[in-house]
Amino acid sequence: MPATTVSALRAHLVQDLKALAGSSDLVLHVLVSPHRKCSGLFPHTTIPQKQRPKLLQQDYLILVSQSPSNDSSAMCLVSAVEVVLYSLPTTHASLVYISKVDSTGQVVPGAGSPTASLVKSLLRWFTQPATRPSPLVRIQLFARAQNQYLFPNSSDHPGKRVLTDVKLCRWWKDVLTDLVENHKEDVTPPEGGAAASATPALWQCFYLFPSLSFMEAEYMLKNAKSNGQPEVATSTTWAYSHPYASPYSRSFGITSRSAAEGGSPIESVLDIFDQIPTFPDDPKTRFLHELAETDKAEANAPARKKLKARHSDPTEQEDEGGEGSPKPSTPNPKKASGISQDEFWERMTFRQECSSGAVTGFFTVDLITPVPASTTTQDHSARSPSHLEEEDSGEALGSTTSEAEVGTIPAPMVARIMASLGNLDFGSTDKAKHASQLLTESIKGLSNGLTETSAMDPTADSSMAAEGEDYYSKYIASSFTVNNPPLPARLAPQEATNGASSSAAAPAVNVLQVRKKKRPAA
């Protein structure tokens, strides 16, 4: 479907960013990798290798630069979003992991910051009916306050407002609530000419601050509203819990291919290694790795050391470790697989990243829509590369061309651009402008020589390299101008109190002097 191409995504983002306040010129870079096989989402699953379904991964890096109108020499990066999309074709589900969101503080005076609008627009792309990758979509993120995430030294610039831990969690909750509140499903008339009906959609929202109770979390979020703004009533319901107790959560985990094809995946038991994905730079991932390594070390330990550690009686030791006892033919089952979800999250509260004093939050938003009755429905097969799930050959998935892959760039190129971004300096205005120019030239240089075929398959013949000169402007970058009323000036503290003009004379202040007692005359 043309609506799901990279060009359509770029047009969608440009359309939403044109509503920003103020007058400025913007340049949008949309870097998307083709779908490829993913083996690191559930690396410690207990499902045998031959029964594991194919999982797909796609990287997104969105960059926004801004400058005053008609002054391209002052173009500077202001916002960036890094997102990873995981597709699970077997269960018609997709995981959208928001890895990093950052800004430089180099916003043009009087113009609006594109960070919030960029995040909301991208999330709408993943959830609106025409462009969502699958009927079931889960959005997940880990909120942790830091000075900078993507732009090195950007916190040194005085124009950047670094949010505190609680305000950052409040910001994310407001952004996700706005996504749910403004979601609209398509109303399409059936072929028979009957009345139009909207596809029902179910939203489930979860958030959890480890080591904090529900009352403490609600109190902190309520007091984190800045500038004394009143609370806005919404119809979105948030559950203070992890999302893995939801009946729909099984669809976002890894299930046995044989169980899914047999029609009874619900009867199989999924443990924490099968349900909790391992996202990059996530505390859950590090905890899962430690649990798996601990189980592996215990399974490979000598039998005598195991028996000493158990402190069991001699009779039990003789039965288990005696010479006549049979040796197990397979490794011991993973002990961590018996840990329940509630126990896992209770133990997460004692992890250093969740108990160091700063408030951190896990946010999850699920969009549940009806799955097509037939798995070969053309509508979703065109949007989600489920046909790649059946490929068992060792060839790269990028070699399979499809309309949705047009405009993508190889995954190693996205990683290289990310590495280049991490080596730049955004500590001042001049440094940020220079860094923005260097990164733009790097993107242009890497895209030079790309064609629609070579971008999806790096091993393809690049004899038509001349097309690469237009690949940057055709698929990656887009320049546009915003011309809207400027943002209203913020009221000074005196203005917020009595409405007086800032140019008015300050009121006189009477300073009381200490009255000295007169000494009596001698």
Tab-separated table of C-alpha atoms in Angstrom, residues 113-294:
chain	number	residue	atom	x	y	z
A	113	SER	CA	9.574	23.306	19.842
A	114	PRO	CA	8.876	20.372	17.506
A	115	THR	CA	9.754	17.646	20.031
A	116	ALA	CA	6.289	16.940	21.427
A	117	SER	CA	4.599	17.336	18.031
A	118	LEU	CA	7.135	15.001	16.438
A	119	VAL	CA	6.593	12.266	19.040
A	120	LYS	CA	2.801	12.530	18.858
A	121	SER	CA	2.808	12.492	15.071
A	122	LEU	CA	5.043	9.429	14.908
A	123	LEU	CA	2.905	7.533	17.415
A	124	ARG	CA	-0.226	8.396	15.450
A	125	TRP	CA	1.440	6.882	12.410
A	126	PHE	CA	1.857	3.591	14.245
A	127	THR	CA	-1.729	3.564	15.553
A	128	GLN	CA	-4.011	5.122	12.953
A	129	PRO	CA	-5.964	2.551	10.903
A	130	ALA	CA	-4.423	3.303	7.499
A	131	THR	CA	-0.787	2.989	8.546
A	132	ARG	CA	-0.510	0.859	11.678
A	133	PRO	CA	1.711	-2.176	11.112
A	134	SER	CA	-0.700	-4.746	12.582
A	135	PRO	CA	-4.087	-5.027	14.316
A	136	LEU	CA	-2.403	-5.301	17.733
A	137	VAL	CA	0.054	-2.531	18.617
A	138	ARG	CA	1.914	-2.111	21.890
A	139	ILE	CA	3.892	1.065	22.649
A	140	GLN	CA	6.509	0.778	25.389
A	141	LEU	CA	9.125	3.076	26.881
A	142	PHE	CA	11.252	3.532	29.968
A	143	ALA	CA	11.310	7.092	31.339
A	144	ARG	CA	14.572	8.021	33.015
A	145	ALA	CA	15.655	11.644	33.430
A	146	GLN	CA	19.042	12.482	31.932
A	147	ASN	CA	20.746	15.658	30.770
A	148	GLN	CA	20.996	14.414	27.199
A	149	TYR	CA	20.099	11.256	25.307
A	150	LEU	CA	21.064	11.783	21.653
A	151	PHE	CA	22.788	15.193	21.492
A	152	PRO	CA	26.084	15.182	23.435
A	153	ASN	CA	26.712	18.193	25.708
A	154	SER	CA	23.387	19.769	24.694
A	155	SER	CA	22.534	20.327	28.370
A	156	ASP	CA	25.310	22.962	28.493
A	157	HIS	CA	23.195	25.231	26.322
A	158	PRO	CA	21.050	27.532	28.497
A	159	GLY	CA	18.098	27.251	26.124
A	160	LYS	CA	17.577	23.569	26.857
A	161	ARG	CA	15.143	22.818	29.651
A	162	VAL	CA	16.051	19.513	31.247
A	163	LEU	CA	13.005	17.996	32.921
A	164	THR	CA	13.257	16.481	36.360
A	165	ASP	CA	12.443	12.837	36.911
A	166	VAL	CA	8.829	13.393	37.965
A	167	LYS	CA	8.147	16.022	35.292
A	168	LEU	CA	9.558	13.719	32.627
A	169	CYS	CA	7.170	10.956	33.700
A	170	ARG	CA	4.328	13.454	33.714
A	171	TRP	CA	5.298	14.607	30.210
A	172	TRP	CA	5.220	11.070	28.839
A	173	LYS	CA	1.912	10.289	30.475
A	174	ASP	CA	0.372	13.437	28.972
A	175	VAL	CA	1.743	12.598	25.501
A	176	LEU	CA	0.358	9.064	25.586
A	177	THR	CA	-2.960	10.244	27.004
A	178	ASP	CA	-3.253	12.740	24.155
A	179	LEU	CA	-2.622	9.901	21.700
A	180	VAL	CA	-5.476	7.844	23.138
A	181	GLU	CA	-7.877	10.786	23.449
A	182	ASN	CA	-7.423	11.920	19.840
A	183	HIS	CA	-7.472	8.473	18.234
A	184	LYS	CA	-10.132	7.940	15.616
A	185	GLU	CA	-10.989	4.772	13.768
A	186	ASP	CA	-11.917	4.791	10.108
A	187	VAL	CA	-15.588	4.541	9.216
A	188	THR	CA	-15.787	2.653	5.929
A	189	PRO	CA	-18.990	1.509	4.205
A	190	PRO	CA	-19.202	-2.229	3.443
A	191	GLU	CA	-19.337	-3.539	-0.089
A	192	GLY	CA	-23.035	-4.385	0.176
A	193	GLY	CA	-23.978	-0.739	0.541
A	194	ALA	CA	-25.006	-1.083	4.184
A	195	ALA	CA	-24.543	1.653	6.726
A	196	ALA	CA	-20.997	2.519	7.670
A	197	SER	CA	-19.667	1.224	10.946
A	198	ALA	CA	-16.536	2.025	12.907
A	199	THR	CA	-14.072	-0.679	13.763
A	200	PRO	CA	-14.033	-1.080	17.534
A	201	ALA	CA	-10.716	-0.337	19.197
A	202	LEU	CA	-9.688	-1.086	22.751
A	203	TRP	CA	-6.995	0.924	24.524
A	204	GLN	CA	-5.217	-0.343	27.605
A	205	CYS	CA	-2.767	1.959	29.395
A	206	PHE	CA	-0.305	0.884	32.084
A	207	TYR	CA	2.339	2.717	34.051
A	208	LEU	CA	4.511	1.708	36.974
A	209	PHE	CA	7.064	3.545	39.101
A	210	PRO	CA	9.120	0.869	40.888
A	211	SER	CA	9.479	1.375	44.653
A	212	LEU	CA	6.506	3.779	44.736
A	213	SER	CA	2.950	2.984	45.730
A	214	PHE	CA	-0.026	4.045	43.666
A	215	MET	CA	-0.890	6.915	46.013
A	216	GLU	CA	2.696	8.202	45.967
A	217	ALA	CA	2.876	8.047	42.182
A	218	GLU	CA	-0.434	9.838	41.726
A	219	TYR	CA	0.522	12.547	44.201
A	220	MET	CA	3.841	13.200	42.452
A	221	LEU	CA	2.298	13.334	38.996
A	222	LYS	CA	-0.454	15.663	40.155
A	223	ASN	CA	2.031	18.116	41.650
A	224	ALA	CA	4.293	17.936	38.584
A	225	LYS	CA	1.906	20.054	36.500
A	226	SER	CA	3.932	23.155	35.677
A	227	ASN	CA	2.885	26.823	35.786
A	228	GLY	CA	-0.046	26.058	38.028
A	229	GLN	CA	-2.132	24.733	35.149
A	230	PRO	CA	-5.310	22.947	36.251
A	231	GLU	CA	-5.868	19.266	35.660
A	232	VAL	CA	-7.686	18.446	32.426
A	233	ALA	CA	-10.321	15.755	32.736
A	234	THR	CA	-9.834	12.877	30.303
A	235	SER	CA	-11.613	9.619	29.610
A	236	THR	CA	-8.373	7.622	29.456
A	237	THR	CA	-7.969	5.102	32.254
A	238	TRP	CA	-4.477	4.224	33.449
A	239	ALA	CA	-3.745	1.073	35.432
A	240	TYR	CA	-0.880	1.266	37.911
A	241	SER	CA	0.575	-2.120	37.045
A	242	HIS	CA	2.737	-3.980	34.585
A	243	PRO	CA	0.990	-4.960	31.322
A	244	TYR	CA	1.731	-8.694	31.412
A	245	ALA	CA	-1.364	-9.611	33.388
A	246	SER	CA	-3.577	-8.471	30.514
A	247	PRO	CA	-5.298	-11.272	28.541
A	248	TYR	CA	-3.984	-9.666	25.346
A	249	SER	CA	-0.398	-9.710	26.550
A	250	ARG	CA	0.187	-13.212	25.166
A	251	SER	CA	-0.078	-11.847	21.647
A	252	PHE	CA	2.912	-9.576	22.282
A	253	GLY	CA	5.118	-12.420	23.517
A	254	ILE	CA	6.787	-15.253	21.673
A	255	THR	CA	4.745	-18.420	21.252
A	256	SER	CA	5.612	-21.801	19.816
A	257	ARG	CA	5.005	-21.971	16.092
A	258	SER	CA	3.591	-25.489	16.408
A	259	ALA	CA	1.200	-24.388	19.147
A	260	ALA	CA	0.071	-21.402	17.105
A	261	GLU	CA	-0.485	-23.502	13.990
A	262	GLY	CA	-2.293	-26.127	16.053
A	263	GLY	CA	-4.765	-23.513	17.185
A	264	SER	CA	-4.094	-23.810	20.920
A	265	PRO	CA	-1.403	-21.270	21.829
A	266	ILE	CA	-3.406	-20.176	24.874
A	267	GLU	CA	-2.954	-23.548	26.560
A	268	SER	CA	0.851	-23.271	26.514
A	269	VAL	CA	2.446	-21.635	29.533
A	270	LEU	CA	4.624	-18.573	28.918
A	271	ASP	CA	7.236	-17.571	31.468
A	272	ILE	CA	8.982	-14.230	31.915
A	273	PHE	CA	11.527	-15.079	29.203
A	274	ASP	CA	8.686	-15.604	26.704
A	275	GLN	CA	6.665	-12.506	27.580
A	276	ILE	CA	9.096	-9.728	28.550
A	277	PRO	CA	11.074	-8.487	25.534
A	278	THR	CA	14.692	-7.409	25.810
A	279	PHE	CA	14.848	-3.847	24.507
A	280	PRO	CA	18.160	-1.994	24.104
A	281	ASP	CA	19.310	0.041	27.112
A	282	ASP	CA	16.459	-1.123	29.338
A	283	PRO	CA	16.708	-2.216	33.001
A	284	LYS	CA	14.337	-5.132	32.425
A	285	THR	CA	16.734	-6.451	29.814
A	286	ARG	CA	19.705	-6.332	32.171
A	287	PHE	CA	17.742	-8.102	34.889
A	288	LEU	CA	16.627	-10.844	32.482
A	289	HIS	CA	20.212	-11.345	31.334
A	290	GLU	CA	21.363	-11.724	34.940
A	291	LEU	CA	18.637	-14.246	35.707
A	292	ALA	CA	19.511	-16.258	32.624
A	293	GLU	CA	23.245	-16.190	33.404
A	294	THR	CA	22.569	-17.280	36.980
